[in-house]
Short mmCIF file of N, CA and C in Angstrom, two decimals:
data_model
loop_
_atom_site.label_atom_id
_atom_site.label_comp_id
_atom_site.label_asym_id
_atom_site.label_seq_id
_atom_site.Cartn_x
_atom_site.Cartn_y
_atom_site.Cartn_z
N MET A 1214 -26.25 3.26 -4.71
CA MET A 1214 -26.14 1.85 -4.21
C MET A 1214 -24.91 1.70 -3.42
N LYS A 1215 -25.08 1.02 -2.25
CA LYS A 1215 -23.91 0.78 -1.43
C LYS A 1215 -22.97 -0.23 -1.98
N ASN A 1216 -21.72 -0.06 -2.00
CA ASN A 1216 -20.82 -1.15 -2.34
C ASN A 1216 -20.71 -2.19 -1.40
N ASN A 1217 -21.03 -3.41 -1.69
CA ASN A 1217 -20.90 -4.53 -0.63
C ASN A 1217 -19.99 -5.68 -1.18
N ILE A 1218 -19.07 -5.39 -2.09
CA ILE A 1218 -18.21 -6.34 -2.68
C ILE A 1218 -16.71 -5.92 -2.31
N SER A 1219 -15.81 -6.78 -1.82
CA SER A 1219 -14.49 -6.64 -1.69
C SER A 1219 -13.72 -7.71 -2.30
N LEU A 1220 -12.69 -7.42 -3.04
CA LEU A 1220 -11.84 -8.43 -3.67
C LEU A 1220 -10.59 -8.45 -2.94
N LEU A 1221 -10.14 -9.69 -2.44
CA LEU A 1221 -8.85 -9.90 -1.84
C LEU A 1221 -7.92 -10.47 -2.79
N VAL A 1222 -6.85 -10.02 -3.13
CA VAL A 1222 -5.86 -10.24 -4.14
C VAL A 1222 -4.63 -10.40 -3.60
N GLY A 1223 -4.04 -11.61 -3.79
CA GLY A 1223 -2.69 -11.99 -3.42
C GLY A 1223 -1.64 -11.76 -4.56
N LEU A 1224 -0.63 -10.98 -4.37
CA LEU A 1224 0.43 -10.59 -5.44
C LEU A 1224 1.77 -11.03 -4.99
N LYS A 1225 2.43 -11.42 -6.00
CA LYS A 1225 3.97 -11.77 -5.72
C LYS A 1225 4.63 -11.70 -7.07
N ASN A 1226 5.41 -10.79 -7.29
CA ASN A 1226 6.55 -10.70 -8.45
C ASN A 1226 5.85 -10.98 -9.83
N ASN A 1227 4.86 -10.22 -10.06
CA ASN A 1227 4.21 -10.18 -11.43
C ASN A 1227 3.59 -8.76 -11.62
N LEU A 1228 4.43 -7.73 -11.57
CA LEU A 1228 4.04 -6.46 -11.62
C LEU A 1228 3.16 -6.16 -12.90
N ASP A 1229 3.62 -6.55 -13.96
CA ASP A 1229 2.80 -6.22 -15.26
C ASP A 1229 1.34 -6.82 -15.25
N TYR A 1230 1.24 -8.04 -14.75
CA TYR A 1230 -0.08 -8.56 -14.58
C TYR A 1230 -0.92 -7.87 -13.46
N ASN A 1231 -0.27 -7.61 -12.39
CA ASN A 1231 -0.88 -6.86 -11.23
C ASN A 1231 -1.44 -5.57 -11.85
N GLN A 1232 -0.65 -4.77 -12.53
CA GLN A 1232 -1.18 -3.57 -12.94
C GLN A 1232 -2.39 -3.69 -14.00
N HIS A 1233 -2.19 -4.74 -14.91
CA HIS A 1233 -3.28 -5.18 -15.82
C HIS A 1233 -4.56 -5.47 -15.17
N PHE A 1234 -4.42 -6.25 -14.10
CA PHE A 1234 -5.58 -6.65 -13.39
C PHE A 1234 -6.21 -5.51 -12.60
N TYR A 1235 -5.69 -4.66 -12.01
CA TYR A 1235 -6.12 -3.40 -11.47
C TYR A 1235 -6.84 -2.54 -12.32
N GLU A 1236 -6.20 -2.29 -13.66
CA GLU A 1236 -6.82 -1.32 -14.64
C GLU A 1236 -8.02 -2.05 -15.18
N THR A 1237 -8.15 -3.29 -15.54
CA THR A 1237 -9.14 -4.04 -15.92
C THR A 1237 -10.29 -4.05 -15.02
N THR A 1238 -9.98 -4.25 -13.71
CA THR A 1238 -10.89 -4.41 -12.66
C THR A 1238 -11.73 -3.02 -12.50
N ARG A 1239 -10.83 -1.97 -12.54
CA ARG A 1239 -11.42 -0.50 -12.32
C ARG A 1239 -12.26 -0.24 -13.66
N GLU A 1240 -11.96 -0.73 -14.69
CA GLU A 1240 -12.87 -0.36 -15.75
C GLU A 1240 -14.16 -1.05 -15.56
N LEU A 1241 -14.21 -2.17 -15.18
CA LEU A 1241 -15.55 -2.85 -15.07
C LEU A 1241 -16.26 -2.61 -13.67
N TYR A 1242 -15.52 -2.34 -12.56
CA TYR A 1242 -16.14 -2.07 -11.35
C TYR A 1242 -15.34 -0.95 -10.67
N PRO A 1243 -15.64 0.46 -11.00
CA PRO A 1243 -14.99 1.53 -10.59
C PRO A 1243 -14.94 1.77 -9.01
N GLU A 1244 -15.83 1.24 -8.33
CA GLU A 1244 -15.90 1.58 -6.97
C GLU A 1244 -15.72 0.37 -6.04
N VAL A 1245 -15.49 -0.88 -6.58
CA VAL A 1245 -15.40 -2.03 -5.61
C VAL A 1245 -14.05 -1.91 -4.84
N GLU A 1246 -14.13 -2.31 -3.66
CA GLU A 1246 -12.87 -2.31 -2.75
C GLU A 1246 -11.94 -3.47 -3.23
N ILE A 1247 -10.86 -3.09 -3.37
CA ILE A 1247 -9.69 -4.09 -3.70
C ILE A 1247 -8.67 -4.00 -2.58
N CYS A 1248 -8.45 -5.30 -2.06
CA CYS A 1248 -7.47 -5.41 -0.89
C CYS A 1248 -6.34 -6.32 -1.48
N PHE A 1249 -5.13 -5.58 -1.74
CA PHE A 1249 -3.97 -6.35 -2.13
C PHE A 1249 -3.15 -6.63 -1.16
N VAL A 1250 -2.61 -7.97 -1.17
CA VAL A 1250 -1.67 -8.30 -0.11
C VAL A 1250 -0.39 -8.99 -0.94
N SER A 1251 0.73 -8.63 -0.46
CA SER A 1251 2.01 -8.86 -1.19
C SER A 1251 3.05 -9.20 -0.07
N TYR A 1252 3.71 -10.25 -0.12
CA TYR A 1252 4.74 -10.66 0.73
C TYR A 1252 5.93 -11.18 0.11
N GLY A 1253 7.00 -10.39 0.14
CA GLY A 1253 8.22 -10.99 -0.50
C GLY A 1253 8.39 -10.42 -1.98
N SER A 1254 7.59 -9.52 -2.53
CA SER A 1254 7.77 -9.27 -3.93
C SER A 1254 9.06 -8.44 -3.96
N THR A 1255 9.79 -8.59 -5.03
CA THR A 1255 10.98 -7.79 -5.28
C THR A 1255 11.00 -7.09 -6.67
N ASP A 1256 9.82 -7.04 -7.42
CA ASP A 1256 9.96 -6.61 -8.64
C ASP A 1256 9.25 -5.19 -8.71
N GLY A 1257 9.01 -4.41 -7.66
CA GLY A 1257 8.50 -3.06 -7.66
C GLY A 1257 7.13 -3.08 -7.18
N THR A 1258 6.45 -4.34 -7.10
CA THR A 1258 5.08 -4.30 -6.65
C THR A 1258 4.70 -3.45 -5.43
N HIS A 1259 5.61 -3.38 -4.44
CA HIS A 1259 5.38 -2.59 -3.21
C HIS A 1259 5.38 -1.13 -3.43
N GLU A 1260 6.29 -0.66 -4.35
CA GLU A 1260 6.23 0.75 -4.64
C GLU A 1260 5.21 1.08 -5.50
N TRP A 1261 4.72 0.26 -6.44
CA TRP A 1261 3.49 0.47 -7.32
C TRP A 1261 2.24 0.57 -6.22
N LEU A 1262 2.10 -0.28 -5.37
CA LEU A 1262 0.96 -0.30 -4.25
C LEU A 1262 1.03 1.10 -3.57
N ASP A 1263 2.14 1.66 -3.22
CA ASP A 1263 2.31 2.86 -2.60
C ASP A 1263 1.90 4.12 -3.52
N SER A 1264 2.14 3.81 -4.73
CA SER A 1264 1.72 4.98 -5.69
C SER A 1264 0.27 5.10 -6.00
N LEU A 1265 -0.57 4.26 -5.69
CA LEU A 1265 -1.88 4.17 -6.03
C LEU A 1265 -2.62 5.19 -5.13
N THR A 1266 -3.58 6.01 -5.68
CA THR A 1266 -4.28 7.05 -4.90
C THR A 1266 -5.73 6.63 -4.90
N ASP A 1267 -6.07 5.47 -5.14
CA ASP A 1267 -7.47 4.96 -5.24
C ASP A 1267 -8.01 4.81 -3.81
N PRO A 1268 -9.08 5.54 -3.35
CA PRO A 1268 -9.68 5.45 -2.09
C PRO A 1268 -10.21 4.14 -1.84
N ASN A 1269 -10.48 3.33 -2.79
CA ASN A 1269 -11.03 2.01 -2.59
C ASN A 1269 -10.03 0.93 -2.74
N VAL A 1270 -8.93 1.20 -2.57
CA VAL A 1270 -7.77 0.20 -2.50
C VAL A 1270 -7.09 0.23 -1.10
N LYS A 1271 -6.93 -1.07 -0.62
CA LYS A 1271 -6.15 -1.35 0.63
C LYS A 1271 -5.05 -2.07 0.22
N SER A 1272 -3.90 -1.79 0.70
CA SER A 1272 -2.84 -2.85 0.60
C SER A 1272 -2.05 -3.05 1.82
N PHE A 1273 -1.49 -4.25 1.86
CA PHE A 1273 -0.68 -4.91 2.91
C PHE A 1273 0.44 -5.57 2.42
N TYR A 1274 1.72 -5.12 2.80
CA TYR A 1274 2.79 -5.95 2.27
C TYR A 1274 3.99 -5.77 3.14
N SER A 1275 5.01 -6.78 2.89
CA SER A 1275 6.03 -6.75 3.84
C SER A 1275 7.26 -7.56 2.85
N GLU A 1276 8.36 -7.10 3.19
CA GLU A 1276 9.56 -7.68 2.45
C GLU A 1276 9.76 -9.16 2.79
N GLU A 1277 9.28 -9.55 3.92
CA GLU A 1277 9.41 -10.83 4.50
C GLU A 1277 8.41 -11.91 3.53
N ALA A 1278 8.98 -13.03 3.20
CA ALA A 1278 8.23 -13.87 2.55
C ALA A 1278 7.35 -14.67 3.50
N LYS A 1279 6.05 -14.67 3.03
CA LYS A 1279 4.94 -15.41 3.86
C LYS A 1279 4.13 -16.04 3.00
N THR A 1280 3.09 -16.86 3.38
CA THR A 1280 1.97 -17.42 2.67
C THR A 1280 0.79 -16.37 2.56
N PHE A 1281 0.13 -16.59 1.71
CA PHE A 1281 -1.15 -15.72 1.62
C PHE A 1281 -1.99 -15.59 2.84
N SER A 1282 -2.17 -16.86 3.47
CA SER A 1282 -2.97 -17.03 4.65
C SER A 1282 -2.40 -16.11 6.00
N ASP A 1283 -1.03 -15.92 5.78
CA ASP A 1283 -0.33 -14.97 6.91
C ASP A 1283 -0.96 -13.61 6.85
#
């Protein structure tokens, strides 16, 4: 079956919750595409995103604070 679902998830300074969300989502939906967006996080979120080796994850982040719609 072809995957036709993508989740767009805004992150900011809540690393424990972000990791829990990711792990839970992967347990339920192992192949769904997840696109994480994080602007201005200072709690290690960007480093964690870089450490993910999941081919179904895309991430966009910047040290600059922006709104989710940016």
